[in-house]
Amino acid sequence: MGSKWALIRPFFLILLLHSVAIYLFTRGFLLTRTELSAYSRCSDLSHSPCSALHNSSSHDDRRCWTKPAVDRLVIIILDALRFDFLAPSSFFAEAKPWMDKLRVLQKLASGEGSSARIFKAIADPPTTSMQRLKGLTTGGLPTFIDVGNSFGAPAIVEDNLICQLNKNGKRVLMMGDDTWLQLFPDHFNKSYPYPSFDVKDLDTVDNGVMEHLLPSLYKDDWDVLIAHFLGVDHAGHIFGVDSTPMIQKLEQYNSILEKVVDVLKSQSGPGGPHENTFLVVMGDHGQTLNGDHGGGTPEEVETSLFAMSLRSPPASISSILELNSCKLDLDGEKICIGTIQQLDFAATVAALLGIPTPFGSIGHVNPELYALSASTWDGQKMGTNNCKSWSNLEAWMQNYANTLCINCWQVKRYIDLYSATSVIGLPSEDLHHVAELYAQAQTSSSNTKKSTCLSENGISNETQDSSASVLQLQIDAYSNFLENVAKLARSAWTEFDLILMAIGICFMLVSLSIHLFAIGRVNIVCGSFYAVSGICAYPFSLFTAFLLVVIRAASFLSNSYILMEGRVANFLLATTGILNLRYSVRNGKFSKDEFVFLLINIIIRFGIGFGMSKQTVGSTSLNAQYLNILGIYEGHPLWMMLLEILPVIMLSLLAIFLYKCTLGISCWGYLKYLLIMGSSFSYMLISVHWVSESKLIAMSTVIQDIGRNLAPRIVFAVGLGLLVSSLLSRILGLKDRDLNPIASLTISTVSMLSSWSPTILILLGRQGPFVGLICIIGAWCIVRAEKEQQIKSKSGTLGGFAISPVHVTQWNLLAVCLFFYTGHW
């Protein structure tokens, strides 16, 4: 008993070290942010230090926190709009084929002067669509762990822009990506959603948006219109950026935007429905040249934003916009490009529409975007405090400073509540620092008010000239506070804690060292009781397996490994097959199992290559490219017949194989025949299901409905029944207690195959039988090779479960390869 516990105790230590390692690593990697349930309301402003500025301004029944600068807002989202899709090619060192396709927006930005502007919009990772929509509407920072919600987005429960629009009487019309309905159910007055996850479909969503967009612009039943196109994102995923479909999509968008602008301008006259409409065309994130996004590379986080007011602001306001990077476009016109953080979008839009900023927003009202609508306020020269007459620039700066006062107050109260209620708060020293900055900004505001509220008769020309400078100091103080809060939030919610992650990895390495030591002790003890030599009987195999595992582990550190994992795993699997074949040849016997295993590996390699190809429409084991040499081209009758017949033939071979395996079971007599009948019936139904989907055979509607809808449900039900029967037989069976472990394992394996294989095959589609045969043949080769090796080493006696480490590695690599072979990427 003492020696038993001596063997077990190290594994408790390993469990403890593993737990500590995982905890420390996840604390540094899986950053979390507590979502607060508080919501902003119009009445909240009365409790802020900015309420005096609010009350002293001109009274407006529409005013809530800020005076509305625009009446209607059109937001057109072009998913995955890279910065170089919109910016002129003159801003880049080298012109690319996909540049300068959105010429209509470039001409507006250069020709409309200060009423239209292109921005480089910087997104915060993760750059998946769901997280970006969440960040754009809440003004917060989604964390990396939110990526898990990308394929099943839950409704946003924290305060957001759409909720504020809804609560403050703004009618919202949405069309396009159905993710909006998942995030904001029951928030739209009218919506036209289209499914978004079929990335091979470039046109359904876009065509649906085009069908409703232009007619909706003539209607007056909305205040905010959101149109979300997906074609560019899908074209990138399937074909990449440098492709003909991508260029065609951009040219199509250029045509659509040209029509949208024409409609808005034609309706923008005095009294027209778009007299005071604001147009925003933007991307939610960028994409790499391969069409991927989600990470934090410049290609992924840099997207575009175009904004245009249908009213031109006063000429003096244009000085606010001259801080941009300016160059000449293709027509020789001067064009300036600004920069905006997507974090600032919610706060800026809320200020433009005059609604409360979402409670969790930490964004900064962007001065350039806010200045585009400067012409929409009446009586600007009267100012906001009636202390003196204002120039257009001074009036705008005072208005913007008042808006920033509200902006800072909102961010400060959010940070205070978050720190008081969150389990994982923010560092106290950082909170103290931002509190000091806020106090300095408020002091600056008081000083500015005093300096600008001198009597009108007592103001000298020098004082009037310095008013803008005084207001600029106040704006800078507010901006400094907001920038520091954003920096603090990013460090807490989006920047990995590398120290904790490194400590976690160190604990894991220590636990692995102890694990190896414990395995060595168990091997020595077992060697004294059983006629086995253990894993140490395979020194070369142990070294090879260890080297392969190290190579595979090191591969995860490469950022391109996401794209190459299947091929790397296949290369390592082929390496093990070649080593085993070489070993058998050196021992004077050519192993047919190892040779067959290498052939299977070649098939898997081609299958993974088909799955990686962006031009591949589906994952099949056949490809017309390799049949062209035989004169068989895609669409050829023989090709179509092969696609229909071969899966059924392969399915029949699988059924025969499973029948022979099940028939060879020496016990569980009643269960054996139940498994044979159930699996055979399921395989027949799968064939019927595929035949009913065939275009080669004409069938009645009733038969097609049975094959397509009823047959799969019966297959699932039969599989569940066989699984339950196998479990009950295993639990209640008494005869198998005397079986040796190998026989018991064989029975369990065959029963699981019979129960699960039909369900898995019908889910895999027509490629299922190919995958099943490759999996079974590969597994059979590994088992046969290991059995022969154990016989040669005379380790296959009682307790001889110690097998070659290379074969253990082969099982792992084969599973990884099959994952990618089935079309996963």
Short mmCIF file of C-alpha atoms in Angstrom, two decimals, residues 365-773:
data_model
loop_
_atom_site.label_atom_id
_atom_site.label_comp_id
_atom_site.label_asym_id
_atom_site.label_seq_id
_atom_site.Cartn_x
_atom_site.Cartn_y
_atom_site.Cartn_z
CA VAL A 365 -16.08 62.98 -29.25
CA ASN A 366 -13.90 63.28 -32.35
CA PRO A 367 -13.32 66.96 -33.25
CA GLU A 368 -12.92 66.43 -36.99
CA LEU A 369 -16.07 64.37 -37.39
CA TYR A 370 -17.97 66.72 -35.09
CA ALA A 371 -16.80 69.77 -37.07
CA LEU A 372 -18.32 68.49 -40.34
CA SER A 373 -21.77 69.39 -39.02
CA ALA A 374 -20.79 72.81 -37.62
CA SER A 375 -23.16 74.67 -39.96
CA THR A 376 -26.30 73.09 -38.51
CA TRP A 377 -26.48 75.14 -35.29
CA ASP A 378 -28.55 78.31 -35.49
CA GLY A 379 -27.19 81.56 -34.05
CA GLN A 380 -23.63 80.35 -33.59
CA LYS A 381 -22.28 83.87 -33.25
CA MET A 382 -24.44 84.43 -30.18
CA GLY A 383 -22.30 81.93 -28.35
CA THR A 384 -23.46 79.80 -25.47
CA ASN A 385 -23.02 82.06 -22.45
CA ASN A 386 -24.10 85.45 -23.89
CA CYS A 387 -20.93 87.05 -22.48
CA LYS A 388 -19.69 88.35 -25.84
CA SER A 389 -20.19 88.03 -29.54
CA TRP A 390 -18.41 85.01 -30.95
CA SER A 391 -16.77 84.32 -34.25
CA ASN A 392 -17.84 81.10 -35.98
CA LEU A 393 -14.65 79.36 -34.87
CA GLU A 394 -14.95 80.53 -31.25
CA ALA A 395 -18.61 79.55 -31.11
CA TRP A 396 -17.80 76.08 -32.42
CA MET A 397 -14.89 75.65 -29.99
CA GLN A 398 -17.07 76.71 -27.03
CA ASN A 399 -19.80 74.31 -28.15
CA TYR A 400 -17.25 71.52 -28.56
CA ALA A 401 -15.72 72.27 -25.15
CA ASN A 402 -19.17 72.02 -23.54
CA THR A 403 -19.70 68.71 -25.32
CA LEU A 404 -16.35 67.44 -24.06
CA CYS A 405 -17.32 68.48 -20.53
CA ILE A 406 -20.32 66.16 -20.73
CA ASN A 407 -18.17 63.51 -22.43
CA CYS A 408 -15.58 63.58 -19.61
CA TRP A 409 -18.22 63.58 -16.87
CA GLN A 410 -19.84 60.50 -18.39
CA VAL A 411 -16.53 58.61 -18.66
CA LYS A 412 -15.55 59.59 -15.10
CA ARG A 413 -18.78 58.32 -13.58
CA TYR A 414 -18.46 55.04 -15.50
CA ILE A 415 -14.88 54.50 -14.29
CA ASP A 416 -15.91 55.29 -10.70
CA LEU A 417 -18.85 52.85 -10.76
CA TYR A 418 -16.82 50.15 -12.49
CA SER A 419 -14.04 50.37 -9.91
CA ALA A 420 -16.55 50.22 -7.06
CA THR A 421 -18.55 47.24 -8.32
CA SER A 422 -16.23 45.10 -10.45
CA VAL A 423 -14.53 42.08 -8.89
CA ILE A 424 -11.42 42.76 -10.96
CA GLY A 425 -11.15 46.53 -10.72
CA LEU A 426 -8.60 48.94 -12.13
CA PRO A 427 -5.24 49.73 -10.43
CA SER A 428 -5.70 52.30 -7.66
CA GLU A 429 -2.66 54.38 -8.69
CA ASP A 430 -4.03 54.69 -12.24
CA LEU A 431 -7.45 55.68 -10.90
CA HIS A 432 -5.85 58.35 -8.77
CA HIS A 433 -3.98 59.69 -11.79
CA VAL A 434 -7.09 60.00 -13.99
CA ALA A 435 -8.99 61.60 -11.08
CA GLU A 436 -6.29 64.29 -10.92
CA LEU A 437 -6.52 64.86 -14.66
CA TYR A 438 -10.29 65.23 -14.40
CA ALA A 439 -9.95 67.76 -11.59
CA GLN A 440 -7.43 69.71 -13.67
CA ALA A 441 -9.82 69.72 -16.63
CA GLN A 442 -12.67 71.03 -14.49
CA THR A 443 -10.43 73.76 -13.05
CA SER A 444 -9.44 74.71 -16.58
CA SER A 445 -13.11 74.91 -17.51
CA SER A 446 -13.83 77.32 -14.63
CA ASN A 447 -10.87 79.52 -15.54
CA THR A 448 -11.91 79.59 -19.18
CA LYS A 449 -15.45 80.63 -18.29
CA LYS A 450 -14.12 83.50 -16.16
CA SER A 451 -11.70 84.70 -18.81
CA THR A 452 -14.36 84.73 -21.54
CA CYS A 453 -17.13 86.28 -19.42
CA LEU A 454 -15.61 89.75 -19.12
CA SER A 455 -17.96 92.59 -19.92
CA GLU A 456 -18.25 93.18 -23.63
CA ASN A 457 -17.13 96.80 -23.36
CA GLY A 458 -14.03 95.89 -21.41
CA ILE A 459 -12.63 93.40 -23.88
CA SER A 460 -9.58 94.49 -25.80
CA ASN A 461 -8.70 93.25 -29.28
CA GLU A 462 -5.85 91.23 -27.78
CA THR A 463 -8.26 89.49 -25.41
CA GLN A 464 -10.61 88.70 -28.26
CA ASP A 465 -7.75 87.24 -30.29
CA SER A 466 -6.72 85.03 -27.37
CA SER A 467 -10.20 83.59 -26.77
CA ALA A 468 -9.61 80.73 -29.19
CA SER A 469 -6.30 79.92 -27.47
CA VAL A 470 -7.98 79.83 -24.05
CA LEU A 471 -10.73 77.55 -25.38
CA GLN A 472 -8.10 75.32 -26.98
CA LEU A 473 -6.38 74.89 -23.60
CA GLN A 474 -9.68 73.76 -22.10
CA ILE A 475 -10.28 71.32 -24.98
CA ASP A 476 -6.74 69.96 -24.57
CA ALA A 477 -7.31 69.38 -20.84
CA TYR A 478 -10.49 67.39 -21.51
CA SER A 479 -8.82 65.46 -24.33
CA ASN A 480 -5.84 64.59 -22.11
CA PHE A 481 -8.17 63.07 -19.52
CA LEU A 482 -10.06 61.02 -22.12
CA GLU A 483 -6.86 59.77 -23.76
CA ASN A 484 -5.46 58.61 -20.41
CA VAL A 485 -8.68 56.77 -19.56
CA ALA A 486 -8.61 55.00 -22.93
CA LYS A 487 -4.97 54.05 -22.36
CA LEU A 488 -5.81 52.67 -18.92
CA ALA A 489 -8.76 50.69 -20.29
CA ARG A 490 -6.71 49.17 -23.10
CA SER A 491 -3.97 48.08 -20.69
CA ALA A 492 -6.57 46.41 -18.45
CA TRP A 493 -8.90 44.85 -21.04
CA THR A 494 -7.05 44.36 -24.33
CA GLU A 495 -3.31 44.06 -23.54
CA PHE A 496 -2.14 40.64 -22.38
CA ASP A 497 -0.34 40.40 -19.05
CA LEU A 498 2.84 38.79 -20.36
CA ILE A 499 4.35 38.37 -16.88
CA LEU A 500 1.45 36.25 -15.61
CA MET A 501 1.46 34.26 -18.85
CA ALA A 502 5.20 33.58 -18.53
CA ILE A 503 4.86 32.48 -14.89
CA GLY A 504 2.02 30.15 -15.90
CA ILE A 505 4.17 28.59 -18.62
CA CYS A 506 7.02 28.10 -16.13
CA PHE A 507 4.70 26.26 -13.73
CA MET A 508 3.53 24.09 -16.62
CA LEU A 509 7.13 23.20 -17.55
CA VAL A 510 7.87 22.26 -13.93
CA SER A 511 4.78 20.05 -13.84
CA LEU A 512 5.82 18.36 -17.09
CA SER A 513 9.27 17.62 -15.64
CA ILE A 514 7.67 16.04 -12.58
CA HIS A 515 5.33 14.16 -14.89
CA LEU A 516 8.23 12.61 -16.81
CA PHE A 517 9.93 11.68 -13.54
CA ALA A 518 6.72 10.02 -12.25
CA ILE A 519 6.28 8.08 -15.50
CA GLY A 520 9.83 6.80 -15.20
CA ARG A 521 9.16 5.56 -11.65
CA VAL A 522 5.95 3.83 -12.71
CA ASN A 523 7.79 2.21 -15.60
CA ILE A 524 10.45 0.81 -13.25
CA VAL A 525 7.87 -0.53 -10.79
CA CYS A 526 5.73 -2.09 -13.53
CA GLY A 527 8.82 -3.67 -15.09
CA SER A 528 9.44 -5.63 -11.88
CA PHE A 529 5.89 -7.10 -11.89
CA TYR A 530 5.12 -7.66 -15.59
CA ALA A 531 7.06 -9.14 -18.47
CA VAL A 532 7.23 -5.79 -20.23
CA SER A 533 10.13 -3.55 -20.88
CA GLY A 534 8.00 -0.41 -21.04
CA ILE A 535 8.59 2.64 -23.12
CA CYS A 536 12.32 2.47 -22.45
CA ALA A 537 12.37 -0.56 -24.77
CA TYR A 538 12.06 1.94 -27.61
CA PRO A 539 14.86 4.47 -27.04
CA PHE A 540 14.97 5.62 -30.66
CA SER A 541 11.18 5.78 -30.85
CA LEU A 542 11.05 7.74 -27.61
CA PHE A 543 13.57 10.27 -28.89
CA THR A 544 11.74 10.56 -32.25
CA ALA A 545 8.33 11.03 -30.64
CA PHE A 546 9.71 13.61 -28.24
CA LEU A 547 11.32 15.53 -31.13
CA LEU A 548 8.08 15.48 -33.17
CA VAL A 549 6.06 16.75 -30.22
CA VAL A 550 8.57 19.56 -29.63
CA ILE A 551 8.42 20.56 -33.31
CA ARG A 552 4.63 20.60 -33.28
CA ALA A 553 4.57 22.62 -30.05
CA ALA A 554 7.07 25.13 -31.41
CA SER A 555 4.96 25.51 -34.57
CA PHE A 556 2.16 27.06 -32.52
CA LEU A 557 4.40 30.06 -31.90
CA SER A 558 4.27 31.00 -35.58
CA ASN A 559 1.56 33.49 -36.57
CA SER A 560 1.14 31.75 -39.94
CA TYR A 561 0.55 28.38 -38.25
CA ILE A 562 -3.21 29.00 -38.32
CA LEU A 563 -3.04 28.58 -42.09
CA MET A 564 -0.46 25.77 -42.16
CA GLU A 565 -1.34 23.54 -39.20
CA GLY A 566 -2.92 20.81 -41.32
CA ARG A 567 0.02 20.61 -43.68
CA VAL A 568 2.57 20.63 -40.85
CA ALA A 569 0.72 17.85 -39.02
CA ASN A 570 0.55 15.85 -42.26
CA PHE A 571 4.29 16.32 -42.83
CA LEU A 572 5.06 15.08 -39.32
CA LEU A 573 2.70 12.12 -39.80
CA ALA A 574 4.45 11.19 -43.04
CA THR A 575 7.78 11.41 -41.21
CA THR A 576 6.63 8.81 -38.67
CA GLY A 577 5.49 6.51 -41.49
CA ILE A 578 8.82 6.77 -43.29
CA LEU A 579 10.74 6.08 -40.06
CA ASN A 580 8.62 3.01 -39.29
CA LEU A 581 8.98 1.71 -42.87
CA ARG A 582 12.74 2.21 -42.67
CA TYR A 583 12.82 0.33 -39.36
CA SER A 584 10.95 -2.65 -40.82
CA VAL A 585 13.18 -2.77 -43.92
CA ARG A 586 16.31 -2.72 -41.74
CA ASN A 587 14.93 -5.73 -39.84
CA GLY A 588 14.69 -7.65 -43.11
CA LYS A 589 10.92 -7.49 -43.58
CA PHE A 590 9.00 -5.10 -45.78
CA SER A 591 5.90 -3.97 -43.85
CA LYS A 592 2.82 -3.70 -46.08
CA ASP A 593 0.96 -1.91 -43.28
CA GLU A 594 3.51 0.89 -43.15
CA PHE A 595 3.44 1.20 -46.95
CA VAL A 596 -0.37 1.43 -47.00
CA PHE A 597 -0.17 4.00 -44.19
CA LEU A 598 2.08 6.18 -46.37
CA LEU A 599 -0.38 5.93 -49.27
CA ILE A 600 -3.21 6.99 -46.95
CA ASN A 601 -1.06 9.89 -45.82
CA ILE A 602 -0.63 11.04 -49.44
CA ILE A 603 -4.42 11.01 -49.93
CA ILE A 604 -4.88 13.04 -46.75
CA ARG A 605 -2.28 15.54 -47.98
CA PHE A 606 -4.19 16.18 -51.20
CA GLY A 607 -7.46 16.40 -49.27
CA ILE A 608 -6.04 19.04 -46.94
CA GLY A 609 -4.75 20.95 -49.97
CA PHE A 610 -8.26 21.02 -51.48
CA GLY A 611 -9.67 22.34 -48.21
CA MET A 612 -7.07 25.12 -48.05
CA SER A 613 -7.78 26.26 -51.60
CA LYS A 614 -9.96 29.37 -51.60
CA GLN A 615 -11.39 28.41 -54.97
CA THR A 616 -12.71 25.09 -53.68
CA VAL A 617 -16.47 25.21 -53.32
CA GLY A 618 -16.70 22.23 -51.00
CA SER A 619 -14.62 19.57 -49.30
CA THR A 620 -14.65 16.45 -51.46
CA SER A 621 -12.11 13.77 -52.08
CA LEU A 622 -12.44 14.22 -55.83
CA ASN A 623 -11.37 17.23 -57.83
CA ALA A 624 -11.88 17.81 -61.50
CA GLN A 625 -8.41 19.30 -61.79
CA TYR A 626 -6.87 15.82 -61.51
CA LEU A 627 -9.34 14.26 -63.94
CA ASN A 628 -8.72 16.78 -66.72
CA ILE A 629 -5.84 14.67 -68.02
CA LEU A 630 -8.41 11.91 -68.69
CA GLY A 631 -10.63 14.28 -70.62
CA ILE A 632 -13.13 14.54 -67.76
CA TYR A 633 -13.97 18.14 -66.93
CA GLU A 634 -16.19 19.68 -64.29
CA GLY A 635 -19.79 19.44 -65.50
CA HIS A 636 -18.98 16.36 -67.61
CA PRO A 637 -21.71 13.66 -67.30
CA LEU A 638 -19.15 11.08 -66.16
CA TRP A 639 -17.89 13.51 -63.54
CA MET A 640 -21.40 14.15 -62.23
CA MET A 641 -22.08 10.41 -62.13
CA LEU A 642 -18.90 9.75 -60.18
CA LEU A 643 -19.88 12.36 -57.60
CA GLU A 644 -23.23 10.60 -57.13
CA ILE A 645 -22.16 6.95 -57.22
CA LEU A 646 -18.76 6.85 -55.48
CA PRO A 647 -20.06 7.99 -52.06
CA VAL A 648 -22.68 5.21 -52.10
CA ILE A 649 -20.04 2.62 -53.07
CA MET A 650 -17.72 3.78 -50.29
CA LEU A 651 -20.62 3.72 -47.85
CA SER A 652 -21.34 0.12 -48.84
CA LEU A 653 -17.71 -0.85 -48.20
CA LEU A 654 -17.91 0.74 -44.76
CA ALA A 655 -21.11 -1.17 -44.00
CA ILE A 656 -19.49 -4.47 -45.03
CA PHE A 657 -16.44 -3.75 -42.89
CA LEU A 658 -18.55 -2.89 -39.88
CA TYR A 659 -20.73 -5.97 -40.43
CA LYS A 660 -17.73 -8.28 -40.35
CA CYS A 661 -16.31 -6.61 -37.25
CA THR A 662 -19.63 -6.84 -35.40
CA LEU A 663 -20.21 -10.44 -36.48
CA GLY A 664 -16.83 -11.39 -35.01
CA ILE A 665 -17.83 -10.41 -31.46
CA SER A 666 -17.97 -13.55 -29.36
CA CYS A 667 -20.36 -12.29 -26.70
CA TRP A 668 -23.29 -9.86 -26.31
CA GLY A 669 -25.28 -12.13 -28.62
CA TYR A 670 -28.54 -10.13 -28.61
CA LEU A 671 -26.74 -6.80 -28.84
CA LYS A 672 -24.60 -8.00 -31.73
CA TYR A 673 -27.61 -8.50 -34.00
CA LEU A 674 -29.23 -5.29 -32.81
CA LEU A 675 -26.09 -3.37 -33.79
CA ILE A 676 -25.93 -5.09 -37.20
CA MET A 677 -29.58 -4.36 -38.03
CA GLY A 678 -29.53 -0.80 -36.69
CA SER A 679 -26.32 0.29 -38.43
CA SER A 680 -27.29 -1.42 -41.73
CA PHE A 681 -30.71 0.28 -41.66
CA SER A 682 -29.07 3.63 -40.95
CA TYR A 683 -26.61 3.23 -43.82
CA MET A 684 -29.50 2.44 -46.17
CA LEU A 685 -31.31 5.60 -45.03
CA ILE A 686 -28.16 7.66 -45.66
CA SER A 687 -28.06 6.31 -49.22
CA VAL A 688 -31.73 7.21 -49.66
CA HIS A 689 -31.00 10.70 -48.33
CA TRP A 690 -28.21 11.24 -50.87
CA VAL A 691 -30.24 9.80 -53.75
CA SER A 692 -33.15 12.12 -52.91
CA GLU A 693 -30.78 15.09 -53.29
CA SER A 694 -29.45 13.82 -56.62
CA LYS A 695 -30.18 15.74 -59.81
CA LEU A 696 -29.67 12.67 -61.98
CA ILE A 697 -32.79 10.82 -60.86
CA ALA A 698 -36.29 12.27 -61.16
CA MET A 699 -38.38 11.66 -58.02
CA SER A 700 -41.77 12.67 -56.75
CA THR A 701 -42.02 15.47 -54.20
CA VAL A 702 -43.20 13.07 -51.49
CA ILE A 703 -40.21 10.76 -51.89
CA GLN A 704 -37.82 13.73 -51.97
CA ASP A 705 -39.34 15.10 -48.78
CA ILE A 706 -38.98 11.74 -47.04
CA GLY A 707 -35.37 11.32 -48.16
CA ARG A 708 -34.27 14.85 -47.38
CA ASN A 709 -36.10 15.51 -44.09
CA LEU A 710 -37.36 12.26 -42.53
CA ALA A 711 -34.39 9.96 -43.25
CA PRO A 712 -31.80 12.03 -41.31
CA ARG A 713 -34.09 12.23 -38.28
CA ILE A 714 -34.55 8.46 -38.27
CA VAL A 715 -30.75 8.01 -38.54
CA PHE A 716 -30.25 10.24 -35.49
CA ALA A 717 -32.93 8.38 -33.53
CA VAL A 718 -31.51 4.94 -34.41
CA GLY A 719 -28.01 6.09 -33.44
CA LEU A 720 -29.27 7.31 -30.06
CA GLY A 721 -31.12 4.01 -29.49
CA LEU A 722 -28.04 1.93 -30.31
CA LEU A 723 -25.89 4.07 -28.02
CA VAL A 724 -28.30 3.69 -25.10
CA SER A 725 -28.53 -0.08 -25.72
CA SER A 726 -24.74 -0.40 -25.77
CA LEU A 727 -24.39 1.52 -22.51
CA LEU A 728 -27.07 -0.53 -20.76
CA SER A 729 -25.51 -3.77 -21.96
CA ARG A 730 -22.13 -2.61 -20.74
CA ILE A 731 -23.49 -1.65 -17.32
CA LEU A 732 -25.77 -4.65 -16.80
CA GLY A 733 -23.73 -7.30 -18.63
CA LEU A 734 -22.09 -9.92 -16.42
CA LYS A 735 -20.46 -12.19 -19.00
CA ASP A 736 -17.81 -9.69 -20.05
CA ARG A 737 -16.34 -9.40 -16.56
CA ASP A 738 -14.10 -12.35 -17.27
CA LEU A 739 -12.87 -10.96 -20.59
CA ASN A 740 -9.31 -9.76 -20.92
CA PRO A 741 -8.83 -6.00 -21.38
CA ILE A 742 -8.12 -6.29 -25.13
CA ALA A 743 -11.36 -8.19 -25.84
CA SER A 744 -13.39 -5.80 -23.69
CA LEU A 745 -11.89 -2.80 -25.47
CA THR A 746 -12.67 -4.36 -28.86
CA ILE A 747 -16.32 -4.87 -27.95
CA SER A 748 -16.69 -1.31 -26.72
CA THR A 749 -15.01 0.07 -29.84
CA VAL A 750 -17.21 -1.86 -32.25
CA SER A 751 -20.40 -0.93 -30.41
CA MET A 752 -19.44 2.76 -30.42
CA LEU A 753 -18.64 2.62 -34.14
CA SER A 754 -22.01 1.05 -34.89
CA SER A 755 -23.84 3.64 -32.77
CA TRP A 756 -22.04 6.81 -33.81
CA SER A 757 -20.81 6.21 -37.35
CA PRO A 758 -24.16 6.77 -39.17
CA THR A 759 -24.71 10.09 -37.38
CA ILE A 760 -21.17 11.27 -38.13
CA LEU A 761 -21.36 10.16 -41.76
CA ILE A 762 -24.61 11.97 -42.49
CA LEU A 763 -23.25 15.14 -40.88
CA LEU A 764 -20.07 14.95 -42.97
CA GLY A 765 -22.08 14.69 -46.17
CA ARG A 766 -20.91 12.82 -49.24
CA GLN A 767 -17.29 13.07 -48.17
CA GLY A 768 -18.16 11.05 -45.04
CA PRO A 769 -17.49 7.55 -46.44
CA PHE A 770 -14.10 8.63 -47.82
CA VAL A 771 -13.14 10.09 -44.45
CA GLY A 772 -14.44 7.00 -42.63
CA LEU A 773 -12.47 4.58 -44.80
#
